[in-house]
PDB file of C-alpha atoms in Angstrom:
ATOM      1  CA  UNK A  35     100.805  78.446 220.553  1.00 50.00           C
ATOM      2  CA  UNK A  36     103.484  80.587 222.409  1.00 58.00           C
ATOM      3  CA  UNK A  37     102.635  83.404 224.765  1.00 68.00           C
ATOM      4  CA  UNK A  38     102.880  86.693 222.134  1.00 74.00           C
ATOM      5  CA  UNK A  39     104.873  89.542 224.018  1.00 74.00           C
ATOM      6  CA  UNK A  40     102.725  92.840 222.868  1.00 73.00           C
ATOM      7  CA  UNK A  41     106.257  95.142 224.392  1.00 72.00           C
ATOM      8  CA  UNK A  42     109.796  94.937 225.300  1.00 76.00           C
ATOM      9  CA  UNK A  43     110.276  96.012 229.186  1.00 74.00           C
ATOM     10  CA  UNK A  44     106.924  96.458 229.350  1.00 74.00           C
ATOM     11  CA  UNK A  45     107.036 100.107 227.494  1.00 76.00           C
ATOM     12  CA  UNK A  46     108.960 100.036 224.277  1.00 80.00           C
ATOM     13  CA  UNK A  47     107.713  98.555 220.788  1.00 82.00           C
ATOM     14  CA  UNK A  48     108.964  95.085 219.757  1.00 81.00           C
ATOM     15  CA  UNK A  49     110.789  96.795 216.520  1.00 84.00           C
ATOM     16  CA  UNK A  50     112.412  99.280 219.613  1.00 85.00           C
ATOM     17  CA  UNK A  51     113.737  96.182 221.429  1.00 87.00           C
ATOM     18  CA  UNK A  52     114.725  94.510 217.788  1.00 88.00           C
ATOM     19  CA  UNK A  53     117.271  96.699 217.691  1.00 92.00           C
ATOM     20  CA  UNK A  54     118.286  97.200 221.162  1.00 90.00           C
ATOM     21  CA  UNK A  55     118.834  93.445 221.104  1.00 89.00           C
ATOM     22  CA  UNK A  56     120.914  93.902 217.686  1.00 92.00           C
ATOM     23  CA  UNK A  57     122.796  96.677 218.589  1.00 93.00           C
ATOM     24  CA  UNK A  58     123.867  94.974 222.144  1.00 91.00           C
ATOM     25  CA  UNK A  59     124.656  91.948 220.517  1.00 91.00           C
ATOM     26  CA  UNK A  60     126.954  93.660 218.063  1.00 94.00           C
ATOM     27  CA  UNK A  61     128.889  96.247 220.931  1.00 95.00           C
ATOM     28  CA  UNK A  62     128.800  92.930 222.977  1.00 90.00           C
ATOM     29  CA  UNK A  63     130.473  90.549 220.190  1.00 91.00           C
ATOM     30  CA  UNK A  64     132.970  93.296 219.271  1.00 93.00           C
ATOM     31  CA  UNK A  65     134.419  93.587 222.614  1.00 93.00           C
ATOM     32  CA  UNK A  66     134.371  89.895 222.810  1.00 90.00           C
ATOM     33  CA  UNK A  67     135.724  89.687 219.578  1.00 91.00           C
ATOM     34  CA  UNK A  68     138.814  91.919 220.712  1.00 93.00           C
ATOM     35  CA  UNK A  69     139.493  90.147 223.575  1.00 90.00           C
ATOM     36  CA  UNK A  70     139.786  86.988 221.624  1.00 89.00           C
ATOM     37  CA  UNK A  71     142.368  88.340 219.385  1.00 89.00           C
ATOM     38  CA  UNK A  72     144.113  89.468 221.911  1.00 90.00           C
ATOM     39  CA  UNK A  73     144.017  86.341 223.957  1.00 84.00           C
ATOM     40  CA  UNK A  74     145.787  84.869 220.813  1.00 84.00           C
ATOM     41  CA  UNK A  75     148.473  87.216 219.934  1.00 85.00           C
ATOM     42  CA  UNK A  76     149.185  86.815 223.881  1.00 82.00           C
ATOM     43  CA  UNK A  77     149.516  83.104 223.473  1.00 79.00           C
ATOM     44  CA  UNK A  78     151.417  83.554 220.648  1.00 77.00           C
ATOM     45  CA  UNK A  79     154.175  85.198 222.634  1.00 80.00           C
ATOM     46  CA  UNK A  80     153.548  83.528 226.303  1.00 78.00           C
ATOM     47  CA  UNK A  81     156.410  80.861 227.023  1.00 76.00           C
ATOM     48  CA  UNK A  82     155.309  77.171 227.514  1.00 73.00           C
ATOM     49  CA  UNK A  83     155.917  77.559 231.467  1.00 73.00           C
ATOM     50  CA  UNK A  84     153.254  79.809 231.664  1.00 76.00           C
ATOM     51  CA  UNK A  85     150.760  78.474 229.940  1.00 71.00           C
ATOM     52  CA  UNK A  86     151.393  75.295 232.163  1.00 70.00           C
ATOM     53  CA  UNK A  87     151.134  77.440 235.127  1.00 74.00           C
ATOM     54  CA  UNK A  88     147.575  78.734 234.075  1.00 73.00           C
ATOM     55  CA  UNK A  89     146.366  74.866 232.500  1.00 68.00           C
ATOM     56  CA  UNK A  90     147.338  74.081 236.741  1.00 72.00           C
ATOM     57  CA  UNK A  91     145.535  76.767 237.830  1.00 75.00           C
ATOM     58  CA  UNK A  92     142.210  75.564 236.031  1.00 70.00           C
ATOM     59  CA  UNK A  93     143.129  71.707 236.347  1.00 66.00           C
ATOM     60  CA  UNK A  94     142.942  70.765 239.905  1.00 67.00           C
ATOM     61  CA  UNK A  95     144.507  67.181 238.729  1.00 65.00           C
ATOM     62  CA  UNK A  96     147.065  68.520 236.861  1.00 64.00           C
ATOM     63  CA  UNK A  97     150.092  69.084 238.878  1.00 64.00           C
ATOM     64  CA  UNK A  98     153.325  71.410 238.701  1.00 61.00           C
ATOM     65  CA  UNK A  99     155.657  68.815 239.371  1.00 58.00           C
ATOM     66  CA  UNK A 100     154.781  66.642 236.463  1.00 62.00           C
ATOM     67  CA  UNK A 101     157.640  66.768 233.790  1.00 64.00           C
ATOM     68  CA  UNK A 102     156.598  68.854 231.391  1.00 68.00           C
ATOM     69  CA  UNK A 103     157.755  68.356 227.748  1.00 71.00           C
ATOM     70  CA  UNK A 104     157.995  70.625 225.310  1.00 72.00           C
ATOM     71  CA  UNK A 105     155.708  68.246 223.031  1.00 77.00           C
ATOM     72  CA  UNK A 106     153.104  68.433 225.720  1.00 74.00           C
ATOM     73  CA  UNK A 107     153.445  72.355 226.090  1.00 74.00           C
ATOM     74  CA  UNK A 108     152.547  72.599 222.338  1.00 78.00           C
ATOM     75  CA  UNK A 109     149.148  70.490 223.158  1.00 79.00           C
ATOM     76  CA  UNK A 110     147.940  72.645 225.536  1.00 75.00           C
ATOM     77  CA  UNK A 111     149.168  75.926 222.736  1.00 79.00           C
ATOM     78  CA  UNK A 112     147.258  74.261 220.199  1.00 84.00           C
ATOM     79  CA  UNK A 113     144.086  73.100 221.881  1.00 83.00           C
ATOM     80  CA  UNK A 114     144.149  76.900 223.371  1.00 81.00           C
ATOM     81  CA  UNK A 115     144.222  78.169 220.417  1.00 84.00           C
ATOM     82  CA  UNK A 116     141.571  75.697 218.638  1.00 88.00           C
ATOM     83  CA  UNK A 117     139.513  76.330 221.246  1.00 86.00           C
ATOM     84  CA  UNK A 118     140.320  80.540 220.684  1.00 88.00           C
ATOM     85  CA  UNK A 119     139.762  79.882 216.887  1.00 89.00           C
ATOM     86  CA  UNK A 120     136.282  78.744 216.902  1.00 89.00           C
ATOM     87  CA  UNK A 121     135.218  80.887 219.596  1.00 88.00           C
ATOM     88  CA  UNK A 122     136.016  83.822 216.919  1.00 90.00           C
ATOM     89  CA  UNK A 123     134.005  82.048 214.525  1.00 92.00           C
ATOM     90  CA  UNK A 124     131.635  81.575 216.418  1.00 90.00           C
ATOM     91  CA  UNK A 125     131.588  85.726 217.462  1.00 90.00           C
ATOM     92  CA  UNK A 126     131.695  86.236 213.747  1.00 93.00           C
ATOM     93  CA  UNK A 127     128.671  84.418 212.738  1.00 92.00           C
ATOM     94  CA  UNK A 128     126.561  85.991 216.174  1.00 92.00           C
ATOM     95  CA  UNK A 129     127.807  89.371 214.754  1.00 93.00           C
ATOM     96  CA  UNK A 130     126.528  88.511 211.496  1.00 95.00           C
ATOM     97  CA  UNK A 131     123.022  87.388 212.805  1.00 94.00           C
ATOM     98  CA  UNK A 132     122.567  90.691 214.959  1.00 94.00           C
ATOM     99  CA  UNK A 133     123.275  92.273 212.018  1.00 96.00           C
ATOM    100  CA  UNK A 134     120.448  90.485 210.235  1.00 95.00           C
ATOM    101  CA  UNK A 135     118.617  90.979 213.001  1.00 93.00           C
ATOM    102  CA  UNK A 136     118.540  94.830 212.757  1.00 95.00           C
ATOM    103  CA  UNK A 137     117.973  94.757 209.110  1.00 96.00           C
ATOM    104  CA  UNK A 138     115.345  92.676 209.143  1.00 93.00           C
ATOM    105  CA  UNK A 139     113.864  94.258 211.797  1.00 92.00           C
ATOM    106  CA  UNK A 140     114.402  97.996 209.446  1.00 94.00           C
ATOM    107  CA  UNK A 141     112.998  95.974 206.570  1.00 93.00           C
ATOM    108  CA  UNK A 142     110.344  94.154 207.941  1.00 90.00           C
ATOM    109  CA  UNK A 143     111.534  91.029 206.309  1.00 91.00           C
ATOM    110  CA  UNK A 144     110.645  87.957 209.331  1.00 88.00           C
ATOM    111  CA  UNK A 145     113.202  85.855 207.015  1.00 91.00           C
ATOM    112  CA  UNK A 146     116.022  88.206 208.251  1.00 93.00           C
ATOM    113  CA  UNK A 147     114.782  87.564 211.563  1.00 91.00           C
ATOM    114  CA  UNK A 148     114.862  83.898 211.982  1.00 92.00           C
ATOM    115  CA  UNK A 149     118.516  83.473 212.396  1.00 92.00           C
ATOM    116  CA  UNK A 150     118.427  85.810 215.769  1.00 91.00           C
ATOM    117  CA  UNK A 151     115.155  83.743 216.556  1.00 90.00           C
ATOM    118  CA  UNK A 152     116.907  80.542 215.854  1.00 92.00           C
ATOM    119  CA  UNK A 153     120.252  81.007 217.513  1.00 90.00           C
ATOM    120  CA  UNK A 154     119.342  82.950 220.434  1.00 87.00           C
ATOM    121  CA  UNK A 155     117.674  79.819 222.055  1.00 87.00           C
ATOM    122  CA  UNK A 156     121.155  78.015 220.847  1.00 88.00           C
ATOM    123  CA  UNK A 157     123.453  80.348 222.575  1.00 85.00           C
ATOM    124  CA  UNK A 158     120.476  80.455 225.767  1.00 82.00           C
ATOM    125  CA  UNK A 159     121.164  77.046 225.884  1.00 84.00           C
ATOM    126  CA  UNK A 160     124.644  76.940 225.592  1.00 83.00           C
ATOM    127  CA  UNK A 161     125.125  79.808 228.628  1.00 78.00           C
ATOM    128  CA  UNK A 162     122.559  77.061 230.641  1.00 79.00           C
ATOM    129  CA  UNK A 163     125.192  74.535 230.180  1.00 79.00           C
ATOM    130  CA  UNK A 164     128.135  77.066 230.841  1.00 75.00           C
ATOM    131  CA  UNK A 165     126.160  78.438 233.934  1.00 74.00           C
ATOM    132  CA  UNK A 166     126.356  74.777 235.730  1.00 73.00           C
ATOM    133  CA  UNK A 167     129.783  74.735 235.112  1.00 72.00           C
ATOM    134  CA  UNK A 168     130.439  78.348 236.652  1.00 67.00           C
ATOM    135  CA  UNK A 169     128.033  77.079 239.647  1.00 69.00           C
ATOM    136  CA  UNK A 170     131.080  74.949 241.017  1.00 69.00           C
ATOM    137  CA  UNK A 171     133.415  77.734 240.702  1.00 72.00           C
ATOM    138  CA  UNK A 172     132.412  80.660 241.663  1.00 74.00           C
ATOM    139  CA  UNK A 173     129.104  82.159 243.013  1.00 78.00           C
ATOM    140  CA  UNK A 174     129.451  85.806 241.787  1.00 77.00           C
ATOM    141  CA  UNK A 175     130.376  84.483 237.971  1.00 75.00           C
ATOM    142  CA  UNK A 176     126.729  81.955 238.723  1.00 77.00           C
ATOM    143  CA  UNK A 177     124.976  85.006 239.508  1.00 81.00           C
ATOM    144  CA  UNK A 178     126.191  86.934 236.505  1.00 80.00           C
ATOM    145  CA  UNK A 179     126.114  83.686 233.604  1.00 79.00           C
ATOM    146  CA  UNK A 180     122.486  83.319 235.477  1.00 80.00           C
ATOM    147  CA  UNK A 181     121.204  86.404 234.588  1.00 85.00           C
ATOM    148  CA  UNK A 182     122.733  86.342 231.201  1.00 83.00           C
ATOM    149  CA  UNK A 183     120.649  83.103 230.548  1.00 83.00           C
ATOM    150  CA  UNK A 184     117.376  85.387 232.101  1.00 85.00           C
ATOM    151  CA  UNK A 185     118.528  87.640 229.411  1.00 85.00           C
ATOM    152  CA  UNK A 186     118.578  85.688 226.763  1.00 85.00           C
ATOM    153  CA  UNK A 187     115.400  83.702 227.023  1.00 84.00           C
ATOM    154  CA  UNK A 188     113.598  87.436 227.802  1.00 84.00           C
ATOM    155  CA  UNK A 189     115.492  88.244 224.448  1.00 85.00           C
ATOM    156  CA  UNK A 190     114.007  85.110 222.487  1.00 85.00           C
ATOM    157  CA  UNK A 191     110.702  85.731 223.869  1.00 84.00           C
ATOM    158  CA  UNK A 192     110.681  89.249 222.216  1.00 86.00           C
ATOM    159  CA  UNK A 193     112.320  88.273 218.645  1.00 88.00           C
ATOM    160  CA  UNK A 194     109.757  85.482 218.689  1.00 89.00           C
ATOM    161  CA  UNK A 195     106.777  87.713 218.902  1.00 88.00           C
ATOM    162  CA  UNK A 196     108.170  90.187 216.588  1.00 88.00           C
ATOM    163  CA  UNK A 197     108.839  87.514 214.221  1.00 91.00           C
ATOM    164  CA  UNK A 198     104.921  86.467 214.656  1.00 89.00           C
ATOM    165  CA  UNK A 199     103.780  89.703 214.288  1.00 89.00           C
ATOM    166  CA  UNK A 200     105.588  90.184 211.198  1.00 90.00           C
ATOM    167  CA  UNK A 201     104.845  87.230 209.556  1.00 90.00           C
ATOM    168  CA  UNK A 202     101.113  87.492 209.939  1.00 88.00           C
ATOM    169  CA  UNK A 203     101.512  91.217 208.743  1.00 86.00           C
ATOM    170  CA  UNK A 204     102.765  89.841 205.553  1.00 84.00           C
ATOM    171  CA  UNK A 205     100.325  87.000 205.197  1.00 84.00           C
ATOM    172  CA  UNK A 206      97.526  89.395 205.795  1.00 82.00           C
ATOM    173  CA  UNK A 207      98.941  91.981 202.969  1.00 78.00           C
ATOM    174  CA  UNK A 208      99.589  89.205 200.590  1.00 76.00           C
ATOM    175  CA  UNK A 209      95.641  87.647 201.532  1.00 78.00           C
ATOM    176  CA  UNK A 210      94.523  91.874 200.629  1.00 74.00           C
ATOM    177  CA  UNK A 211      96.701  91.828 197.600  1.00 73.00           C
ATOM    178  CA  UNK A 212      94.873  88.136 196.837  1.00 70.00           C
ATOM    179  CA  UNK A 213      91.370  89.838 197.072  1.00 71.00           C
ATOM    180  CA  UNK A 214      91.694  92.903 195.419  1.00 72.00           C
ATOM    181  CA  UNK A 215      93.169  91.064 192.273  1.00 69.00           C
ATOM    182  CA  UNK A 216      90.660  88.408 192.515  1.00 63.00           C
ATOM    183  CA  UNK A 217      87.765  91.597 193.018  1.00 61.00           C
ATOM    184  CA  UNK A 218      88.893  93.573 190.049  1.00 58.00           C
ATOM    185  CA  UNK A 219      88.950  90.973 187.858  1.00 54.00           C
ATOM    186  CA  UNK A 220      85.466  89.638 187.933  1.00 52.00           C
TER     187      UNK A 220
END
């Protein structure tokens, strides 16, 4: 069995830190979200040259001086833009689970709460991954996809135990409901 969190930050309710997590993820994902968009419509309008300046400025093997078709230049536009595609998706659907999240978390309904408590660890462990990367870059964008990870486990942590909680509040109810029926009826 998991450690049970009784607060969030060690002073709020778990339902209080439901929705703080919900309503975060949502401001978060819709700023995201924008920036995505406009990455695109950028793209759309950005001449091949400088997208292959900014592929050179990421690829340290990938030189200037190479001749650059304009075949290749549309490889790099549409693996940009693949790659800008499913990252909206993918903002779409976490949108769509905070949204759950705070619903379910209004409702008292732990099935509206399992997708937050299912892809939080996902996205934790996808922000591990991207944090090793970042390590080899840059130390101030380690510290800050480090403490995003923190974040995100300390946010599983309390959707879990809210999730608990509100499944055994149901289970309990429906084992009442069981024993008053069964009671009255004898």
């Amino acid at each position: 069995m998991c450690m049970k969190l009784e607060s969030f930050c060690c002073c709020y309710e778990l339902k209080s830190g439901a929705m703080f997590v919900g309503r975060l993820g949502i401001v978060c994902e819709s700023i995201i979200l924008m920036g995505l968009v406009l990455t695109g419509l950028v793209l759309a309008n950005v001449s091949c040259n400088e997208i292959v300046k900014v592929v050179a400025s990421y690829d340290k093997s990938f030189s200037l001086d190479e001749n650059i078709t304009s075949e290749k230049c549309e490889a790099y536009r549409t693996i940009i833009l693949i790659f800008l595609v499913v990252s909206i998706i993918l903002c779409i659907v976490l949108f769509t689970v905070d949204y759950f999240l705070i619903k379910g978390t209004r409702k008292r309904n732990h099935y509206m709460i399992l997708p937050a408590v299912i892809s939080y660890p996902i996205v934790g462990m996808c922000l591990l991954c991207y944090t090793a990367y970042i390590m080899t870059i840059s130390i101030c964008g380690f510290m800050l996809a480090a403490l995003s990870v923190l974040w995100y486990a300390y946010a599983c942590g309390c959707l879990y135990s809210l999730y608990v909680e509100i499944r055994h509040e149901k289970y309990r109810r429906a084992q009442y409901m069981h024993a008053q029926t069964f009671h009255f009826s004898s």
